[in-house]
Coordinates of C-alpha atoms in Angstrom, one line a residue:
Chain A
M1 CA 58.2 96.4 133.6
D2 CA 57.6 97.0 130.0
N3 CA 56.7 100.3 130.4
K4 CA 60.0 101.4 132.6
I5 CA 61.7 99.7 129.5
I6 CA 59.9 102.2 127.2
K7 CA 60.2 104.9 129.5
T8 CA 64.0 104.3 129.5
L9 CA 64.0 104.1 125.5
K10 CA 62.2 107.3 125.4
A11 CA 64.4 109.0 127.8
T12 CA 67.7 107.2 125.9
I13 CA 66.6 108.3 122.9
I14 CA 65.9 112.3 123.6
N15 CA 69.2 111.8 125.3
V16 CA 70.8 111.1 122.5
I17 CA 68.9 113.4 120.1
V18 CA 70.1 116.7 122.8
A19 CA 73.6 114.9 122.3
F20 CA 73.6 115.2 118.8
F21 CA 72.1 118.6 118.5
I22 CA 74.7 120.3 121.2
T23 CA 77.6 118.8 118.9
G24 CA 75.3 120.2 115.9
I25 CA 75.6 123.6 118.0
I26 CA 79.3 123.5 118.4
I27 CA 80.3 122.4 114.7
G28 CA 77.9 125.1 113.3
A29 CA 79.4 127.5 115.3
I30 CA 83.0 127.0 114.5
N31 CA 81.9 126.8 110.8
L32 CA 80.4 130.0 111.5
L33 CA 83.2 131.7 113.4
A34 CA 86.3 130.3 111.2
G35 CA 85.0 128.1 108.6
D36 CA 86.7 129.9 105.9
Q37 CA 89.9 130.1 107.7
I38 CA 89.7 126.5 108.0
E39 CA 89.0 125.8 104.8
E40 CA 91.6 127.8 103.2
N41 CA 94.3 125.8 105.7
I42 CA 93.3 122.6 104.3
S43 CA 93.1 123.8 101.0
I44 CA 97.2 125.0 101.5
I45 CA 98.0 121.6 102.8
N46 CA 96.3 119.9 100.3
K47 CA 98.1 121.9 97.3
V48 CA 101.6 120.6 98.5
S49 CA 99.7 117.3 99.3
I50 CA 98.6 116.8 95.9
G51 CA 101.5 118.0 94.1
V52 CA 103.9 114.7 95.8
E53 CA 100.7 112.7 95.1
N54 CA 100.6 113.3 91.7
K55 CA 104.7 113.4 90.7
G56 CA 104.9 110.6 88.2
E57 CA 101.6 110.0 87.6
K58 CA 101.7 112.5 84.8
E59 CA 102.5 111.1 81.3
V60 CA 105.3 112.2 79.8
E61 CA 104.9 113.9 76.4
E62 CA 107.2 113.8 73.0
I63 CA 109.2 116.7 72.9
Q64 CA 108.6 117.9 69.3
L65 CA 110.2 120.8 67.1
V66 CA 107.1 122.1 65.3
D67 CA 107.1 125.6 63.2
D68 CA 104.4 128.1 63.3
D69 CA 104.1 131.9 62.7
T70 CA 106.3 132.5 65.4
G71 CA 109.0 130.5 64.2
T72 CA 110.4 127.0 65.4
K73 CA 109.8 126.2 68.8
L74 CA 109.3 123.2 70.8
K75 CA 106.3 121.4 71.7
N76 CA 106.0 120.0 75.2
Y77 CA 108.8 121.3 76.6
P78 CA 111.2 118.9 79.0
E79 CA 109.8 118.8 82.7
Y80 CA 112.2 121.6 85.2
G81 CA 115.2 118.9 86.3
T82 CA 114.8 116.5 83.8
S83 CA 117.5 115.3 81.3
Y84 CA 116.4 116.1 77.6
A85 CA 119.9 115.7 75.8
N86 CA 123.5 114.5 75.9
I87 CA 126.5 117.0 75.4
E88 CA 129.5 115.7 73.7
I89 CA 132.8 117.2 73.7
P90 CA 134.9 115.2 71.8
K91 CA 138.1 117.5 71.9
I92 CA 138.1 117.1 75.7
D93 CA 136.0 113.7 76.3
V94 CA 133.2 115.0 77.4
N95 CA 129.6 113.1 77.3
L96 CA 127.6 114.4 79.8
P97 CA 123.4 114.8 80.4
V98 CA 122.1 118.0 79.9
Y99 CA 119.2 118.9 82.2
F100 CA 116.5 121.5 81.6
G101 CA 117.5 124.1 85.1
D102 CA 120.2 125.4 86.6
T103 CA 120.0 124.7 90.1
L104 CA 122.7 123.1 92.8
D105 CA 120.9 119.8 92.6
V106 CA 120.9 119.8 88.5
L107 CA 124.7 120.7 88.5
K108 CA 125.3 118.0 90.7
K109 CA 124.1 115.5 88.3
G110 CA 125.5 116.7 85.1
V111 CA 125.2 120.3 82.9
G112 CA 122.7 122.5 83.3
H113 CA 120.2 124.4 81.0
S114 CA 119.4 128.0 81.7
S115 CA 115.3 128.1 81.8
G116 CA 115.7 131.6 80.6
S117 CA 117.4 130.4 76.7
Y118 CA 116.3 128.8 74.0
F119 CA 116.5 124.8 72.9
P120 CA 119.0 123.7 70.4
G121 CA 117.1 124.0 67.0
E122 CA 114.8 127.0 68.2
G123 CA 117.4 129.2 67.1
G124 CA 118.3 131.4 69.4
S125 CA 120.6 131.3 72.5
I126 CA 121.1 128.4 74.2
I127 CA 122.9 128.6 77.9
Y128 CA 124.7 125.7 79.3
M129 CA 126.5 125.3 82.5
G130 CA 128.4 123.3 84.4
H131 CA 130.7 122.9 87.3
N132 CA 135.0 123.0 86.6
S133 CA 135.3 120.0 88.2
K134 CA 137.2 117.0 86.7
N135 CA 134.4 114.9 86.0
V136 CA 132.1 118.2 84.1
F137 CA 134.1 121.0 82.5
R138 CA 137.7 120.9 84.2
R139 CA 139.1 120.7 80.9
F140 CA 137.9 123.8 79.2
S141 CA 141.0 125.5 78.5
E142 CA 141.9 123.2 76.3
L143 CA 139.4 123.7 74.1
Q144 CA 140.2 126.0 70.7
K145 CA 138.1 128.0 67.7
G146 CA 136.4 125.5 65.5
N147 CA 136.3 122.8 67.9
E148 CA 133.0 120.6 68.0
I149 CA 130.0 120.7 70.6
I150 CA 127.1 117.9 69.5
V151 CA 124.0 118.1 71.5
K152 CA 122.1 114.8 70.9
T153 CA 118.2 115.4 71.8
S154 CA 115.6 113.2 71.9
Y155 CA 113.8 115.3 68.7
G156 CA 117.2 115.6 67.0
E157 CA 121.5 116.3 67.0
Y158 CA 122.6 119.4 66.4
K159 CA 126.5 120.0 65.4
Y160 CA 127.9 123.8 67.0
K161 CA 131.4 124.9 66.3
I162 CA 133.5 126.9 68.9
Y163 CA 134.4 130.8 67.5
D164 CA 135.1 132.2 70.3
M165 CA 136.1 132.1 74.1
Q166 CA 135.7 134.8 76.6
I167 CA 136.5 135.1 80.6
I168 CA 133.7 136.9 82.2
K169 CA 133.0 138.1 85.7
E170 CA 129.7 136.4 87.1
T171 CA 127.5 139.7 87.1
E172 CA 128.4 140.6 83.1
V173 CA 125.4 138.8 82.2
D174 CA 125.2 141.0 79.1
K175 CA 128.1 138.5 77.5
V176 CA 125.4 135.4 77.3
P177 CA 123.0 137.5 76.0
V178 CA 119.5 135.8 75.0
Q179 CA 118.7 136.7 71.6
H180 CA 116.5 134.4 68.9
E181 CA 118.2 136.1 66.0
K182 CA 120.6 133.4 65.0
E183 CA 121.3 129.9 66.7
I184 CA 124.2 130.3 69.3
L185 CA 125.6 127.8 72.0
M186 CA 127.4 129.1 75.0
V187 CA 128.4 126.8 77.9
Y188 CA 129.9 128.2 80.6
T189 CA 131.8 127.1 83.6
C190 CA 133.9 128.7 86.5
Y191 CA 137.0 130.1 86.3
P192 CA 139.8 129.7 87.1
F193 CA 139.6 125.8 86.1
N194 CA 141.8 124.8 88.9
N195 CA 140.3 127.0 91.6
I196 CA 139.2 126.1 95.0
G197 CA 136.5 127.6 96.8
Y198 CA 133.8 130.0 95.0
T199 CA 135.0 132.1 91.9
T200 CA 133.1 135.2 90.7
Q201 CA 134.6 135.1 86.8
R202 CA 133.4 132.3 84.3
Y203 CA 134.9 130.9 81.4
V204 CA 132.4 131.1 78.4
V205 CA 132.9 129.1 75.0
Y206 CA 130.5 130.3 72.0
A207 CA 129.7 128.1 69.5
E208 CA 127.5 128.2 66.1
L209 CA 125.0 126.0 64.7
E210 CA 126.9 124.1 62.3
E211 CA 124.4 121.6 61.1
Chain B
M1 CA 60.8 127.0 137.8
K2 CA 60.9 124.0 136.5
G3 CA 62.0 125.4 132.9
C4 CA 64.4 127.3 134.1
S5 CA 65.9 124.5 135.7
L6 CA 65.7 122.8 132.7
I7 CA 67.3 125.7 130.8
I8 CA 70.1 126.1 133.4
R9 CA 70.8 121.8 132.9
Y10 CA 71.5 122.2 129.4
L11 CA 73.7 125.2 130.2
L12 CA 75.6 123.0 132.4
I13 CA 75.4 119.9 129.6
F14 CA 76.5 122.4 127.0
I15 CA 79.6 123.9 129.1
L16 CA 80.9 120.4 130.8
M17 CA 80.5 119.0 126.9
V18 CA 83.1 122.0 125.7
S19 CA 84.9 121.4 128.9
I20 CA 85.4 117.7 128.0
V21 CA 86.3 118.2 124.3
A22 CA 88.7 121.1 125.1
F23 CA 90.4 118.9 128.4
A24 CA 90.6 115.9 125.8
F25 CA 92.2 117.8 123.1
I26 CA 94.7 119.2 125.9
N27 CA 95.4 116.1 126.8
I28 CA 95.8 114.4 123.5
S29 CA 98.5 117.3 122.7
S30 CA 100.3 116.9 125.8
S31 CA 100.8 113.4 125.3
T32 CA 102.1 113.7 121.7
I33 CA 103.1 116.7 119.8
L34 CA 103.9 118.4 123.2
S35 CA 105.6 115.9 124.5
K36 CA 109.4 115.9 124.4
D37 CA 109.9 112.1 124.9
Y38 CA 106.8 111.4 122.5
V39 CA 108.7 113.8 119.6
L40 CA 112.4 112.0 120.7
S41 CA 110.6 108.6 120.2
K42 CA 109.2 109.2 116.9
L43 CA 112.1 110.7 116.1
Q44 CA 113.5 107.5 116.5
E45 CA 111.1 105.6 115.0
T46 CA 110.7 107.2 112.2
N47 CA 114.8 106.9 111.2
Y48 CA 114.5 110.9 111.4
Y49 CA 118.4 111.2 112.4
E50 CA 119.5 108.8 109.4
G51 CA 117.1 110.7 106.9
I52 CA 118.2 113.9 108.1
Y53 CA 122.0 112.9 108.2
K54 CA 121.8 111.5 104.1
E55 CA 119.8 115.0 103.5
I56 CA 122.4 117.1 105.2
L57 CA 125.5 114.9 103.0
S58 CA 123.3 115.1 99.8
N59 CA 123.1 119.1 100.8
F60 CA 126.8 119.1 101.1
E61 CA 127.7 117.4 97.4
N62 CA 125.7 120.2 95.9
Y63 CA 128.7 122.1 96.9
V64 CA 131.0 119.8 96.0
G65 CA 131.0 120.4 91.6
Q66 CA 130.9 124.2 92.5
S67 CA 134.5 123.8 94.9
G68 CA 136.3 122.4 91.5
L69 CA 137.1 119.6 94.3
D70 CA 135.5 116.0 94.3
E71 CA 133.8 114.3 97.2
S72 CA 136.2 113.1 99.2
V73 CA 136.6 116.8 100.2
M74 CA 133.1 116.0 102.2
S75 CA 134.7 113.0 103.6
D76 CA 134.3 112.5 107.4
I77 CA 133.3 115.9 108.4
L78 CA 130.1 115.0 109.7
T79 CA 128.9 111.9 111.9
Q80 CA 125.9 110.7 112.2
E81 CA 126.2 111.1 116.0
K82 CA 126.7 114.8 115.6
V83 CA 123.4 114.9 113.4
K84 CA 122.0 113.3 116.4
D85 CA 123.6 115.7 118.9
D86 CA 122.2 118.6 117.2
V87 CA 118.7 117.6 116.6
N88 CA 118.7 117.1 120.2
V89 CA 120.1 120.4 121.0
M90 CA 117.3 122.2 118.7
I91 CA 114.3 119.6 120.4
D92 CA 115.6 121.1 123.6
N93 CA 115.1 124.6 122.5
I94 CA 111.8 124.3 121.8
Y95 CA 110.7 122.5 124.8
E96 CA 112.8 123.8 127.6
G97 CA 113.1 126.8 126.3
A98 CA 117.0 126.7 126.0
D99 CA 119.1 128.8 124.0
K100 CA 121.4 126.8 122.7
E101 CA 123.6 127.3 119.3
I102 CA 124.4 124.6 116.8
D103 CA 128.0 124.1 117.0
V104 CA 130.0 124.0 113.7
T105 CA 133.4 124.3 114.6
E106 CA 134.6 120.4 114.4
I107 CA 132.6 120.5 110.3
R108 CA 134.4 124.0 110.0
D109 CA 138.0 122.4 111.2
R110 CA 137.7 118.8 109.1
L111 CA 136.7 120.5 105.8
N112 CA 139.3 122.9 106.4
E113 CA 142.2 120.2 106.6
N114 CA 140.6 118.0 103.9
I115 CA 140.9 120.7 101.4
K116 CA 144.2 121.6 102.2
E117 CA 145.4 118.1 101.7
K118 CA 143.3 117.9 98.2
M119 CA 145.0 121.2 97.3
E120 CA 148.2 119.7 98.2
E121 CA 147.8 116.2 96.7
E122 CA 145.9 117.6 93.2
G123 CA 148.5 121.1 93.0
V124 CA 146.0 123.5 92.6
K125 CA 145.4 126.6 94.9
A126 CA 142.3 129.1 95.9
A127 CA 141.3 132.0 93.4
D128 CA 141.8 134.4 96.0
D129 CA 142.5 134.2 100.3
T130 CA 138.8 134.3 100.8
A131 CA 137.7 131.6 98.1
I132 CA 138.2 128.7 100.5
E133 CA 136.5 130.8 103.8
T134 CA 133.5 131.6 101.8
Y135 CA 133.3 128.2 100.6
I136 CA 133.8 126.7 104.1
N137 CA 130.9 129.0 105.2
R138 CA 128.7 128.3 103.0
I139 CA 128.7 124.9 103.6
C140 CA 128.6 126.0 107.5
D141 CA 125.7 127.7 106.8
E142 CA 123.9 125.1 104.6
Y143 CA 124.4 122.7 107.6
T144 CA 122.8 125.3 110.5
K145 CA 119.8 125.6 108.0
T146 CA 119.2 122.2 107.6
M147 CA 119.4 121.5 111.3
T148 CA 117.6 124.5 112.3
H149 CA 115.6 125.8 109.3
T150 CA 116.6 129.4 110.8
E151 CA 113.5 131.7 109.3
Y152 CA 111.4 129.1 111.6
E153 CA 113.2 128.3 114.7
Q154 CA 112.7 131.3 116.9
N155 CA 108.9 131.7 115.9
I156 CA 108.5 127.5 116.7
N157 CA 110.8 128.3 119.7
N158 CA 108.5 131.3 121.3
V159 CA 104.9 129.9 120.4
F160 CA 105.9 126.2 121.7
M161 CA 107.0 127.8 125.1
K162 CA 103.8 129.6 125.4
I163 CA 101.5 126.7 124.2
L164 CA 103.3 124.3 126.7
K165 CA 102.7 127.6 129.5
F166 CA 99.0 127.9 128.4
S167 CA 98.3 123.7 128.2
Q168 CA 99.4 123.5 132.2
I169 CA 96.9 126.6 133.2
G170 CA 94.3 125.1 130.7
R171 CA 94.1 122.3 132.4
K172 CA 93.2 122.9 135.9
A173 CA 91.0 125.7 134.9
L174 CA 89.1 122.9 132.8
L175 CA 89.5 120.4 135.5
I176 CA 87.6 123.0 137.8
T177 CA 85.1 124.1 135.2
M178 CA 84.4 120.3 134.9
L179 CA 84.2 119.8 138.5
V180 CA 81.8 122.8 138.7
C181 CA 79.6 121.8 136.2
I182 CA 79.2 118.2 137.5
I183 CA 78.4 119.6 141.2
F184 CA 75.9 122.0 139.8
I185 CA 74.0 119.4 137.4
F186 CA 73.3 117.4 140.8
V187 CA 72.5 120.3 142.9
I188 CA 70.0 121.1 139.8
C189 CA 68.7 117.5 139.7
Y190 CA 69.2 116.8 143.9
K191 CA 65.9 114.8 143.6
R192 CA 66.4 112.7 141.0
L193 CA 70.0 112.3 141.1
F194 CA 70.3 109.7 138.5
K195 CA 68.7 112.4 135.7
G196 CA 72.1 113.9 136.9
I197 CA 74.5 111.0 135.7
S198 CA 72.6 110.8 132.1
S199 CA 73.2 114.6 132.0
I200 CA 77.2 113.9 132.3
G201 CA 76.0 111.4 129.9
I202 CA 74.6 113.6 127.6
S203 CA 77.9 115.9 127.8
L204 CA 80.3 112.6 127.3
L205 CA 78.2 111.5 124.4
S206 CA 78.2 114.9 122.3
S207 CA 82.0 115.1 123.0
G208 CA 82.5 111.6 121.3
I209 CA 80.5 112.3 118.8
F210 CA 82.4 116.0 118.2
Y211 CA 86.0 113.8 118.1
I212 CA 84.3 111.0 116.1
F213 CA 83.3 114.2 113.5
I214 CA 86.4 115.7 113.7
N215 CA 88.6 112.2 112.9
I216 CA 86.5 111.6 109.7
Y217 CA 86.4 115.2 109.1
I218 CA 90.1 115.9 108.9
N219 CA 90.6 112.3 106.8
T220 CA 88.3 112.9 104.4
K221 CA 89.8 116.6 103.6
I222 CA 93.6 116.2 104.4
K223 CA 95.8 113.8 102.8
I224 CA 97.9 113.0 106.0
D225 CA 100.1 110.6 103.9
A226 CA 101.0 112.9 101.1
I227 CA 102.0 116.0 103.0
T228 CA 105.6 117.1 102.4
V229 CA 107.4 119.8 104.8
L230 CA 110.9 121.1 104.2
N231 CA 112.0 117.7 103.3
S232 CA 111.7 114.1 103.3
S233 CA 112.7 113.4 106.6
I234 CA 110.6 116.2 108.7
S235 CA 107.3 115.1 106.4
N236 CA 108.0 111.4 107.4
T237 CA 108.0 112.5 111.1
L238 CA 104.8 114.6 110.8
R239 CA 102.9 112.6 108.9
T240 CA 103.6 109.6 111.7
I241 CA 102.8 112.4 114.6
M242 CA 99.5 113.4 112.4
N243 CA 98.4 109.9 111.6
N244 CA 99.3 109.4 115.7
I245 CA 97.4 112.7 116.9
M246 CA 94.5 111.7 114.3
S247 CA 94.3 108.2 116.0
N248 CA 94.6 109.8 119.2
V249 CA 91.4 111.4 118.0
A250 CA 89.4 108.8 116.9
N251 CA 89.9 106.8 120.2
Y252 CA 89.0 109.4 122.2
G253 CA 85.9 109.8 120.4
Y254 CA 84.7 106.2 120.7
I255 CA 85.5 106.0 124.5
L256 CA 83.9 109.2 125.3
F257 CA 80.8 108.3 122.7
A258 CA 80.5 104.6 124.6
I259 CA 80.9 106.0 128.4
G260 CA 78.2 108.5 127.5
I261 CA 75.5 105.8 126.0
V262 CA 76.4 103.9 129.2
L263 CA 75.9 106.6 131.6
I264 CA 72.8 107.7 129.9
I265 CA 71.0 104.1 129.6
F266 CA 72.2 103.7 133.1
G267 CA 70.9 107.1 134.5
N268 CA 67.4 106.9 133.1
L269 CA 66.7 103.2 133.7
I270 CA 67.7 103.7 137.7
D271 CA 65.5 106.9 137.6
S272 CA 62.6 105.3 135.8
I273 CA 62.7 102.2 138.0
K274 CA 63.3 104.6 141.3
Y275 CA 61.0 107.4 140.4
K276 CA 58.3 104.8 139.3
K277 CA 58.7 103.4 142.9
E278 CA 58.5 106.6 144.0
E279 CA 55.3 107.3 142.4
E280 CA 53.7 104.2 143.6
D281 CA 54.8 104.8 147.0

């Protein structure tokens, strides 16, 4: 009886080893034939996964204005899509958050900051935009030269004085130039203000730094 | 001669194992991602219809500010029922090869009506003749895009139809292969039939080990619960389906492993008893 059990055990162990060996061959073959492709696909999937998982874990560093050889600039720029300032235009009762970015999703929340332009205090062109809806810039037509625009950021408060207003075509990007010689705030919205639907014109307000 | 039959037996075990793995794979796919009923039940379970409805409304809101109007123009232009119907149209296109299109007439008419009402109410006018039409077209395109993800739709439909066709043929072919392998194993082991049973056990055991390995490997390498594709509703449903598939893979692995072990022990035990008896006789 013992002999039979030993024999059975021996045969079973051999069979199990054979089963593992066969599995090993299959896995080895798959790895040899498509290992790189599998690894590549997994890394693509994980890139998306990790991006989502890490959201919110990243520490938000304080935005500061610093001077270096190239001039005054921000240290720790705000994350795209986040609010970093408030824009106040007392003449038309505007007080809205400013978000870094210019997508439709951003503009839904408030005023957008064109990502290619400078930030307040950096000494260049700052380009803001907003919808011409009731809650945003519908009353832009009431603005006049000399009116004030205040931008309150976490690193300082900036006052600008309006010196010009222009109606431009959406394609005339040279009318809202990005330069680094003088701090100019350009705020634009769709024109005409009482328009319904898609428009191809923009109303731009130009303001220079007062203090 | 004995060596030759041993090689053939192991070759058959190997082919049987590959066939079992492939057959189980087709079974898992057919009962999950390739099954229309399964996908519909998962869409229901993960509140996909409600999620995608909210997603579309949120996308519509992006266009409100741009239009110079407020949210009220978007009211009642879309219902969750309409979204559900259109999702089912897409599912029919994928699983039944139908060529139905998303109908946006209702959305177009209601939006047009709302805008006209609002214009009269606020005393505003359109910039030009095409401004409102362009705007409505954009909203309708946004809806169709969110529902179908146009750039992927055609590819998905084509691939799915091929996979569905292939899986049906593949299942039959694999069943025949498995039967042939089992018959040949018993033919080779005709003197010791229970050795044949343990040979089949080896194939089942290796298939089980393979599936357990795959389950561990994928769960270690991929963070399924963090996968994000296109939007949160699709991602949520996809994650649920993937987790479900992985648990099916694990279950198949454990079941095949257990049956394999039982057959190996049973085959060897009976074989050793019988063989000993024959030796003694």
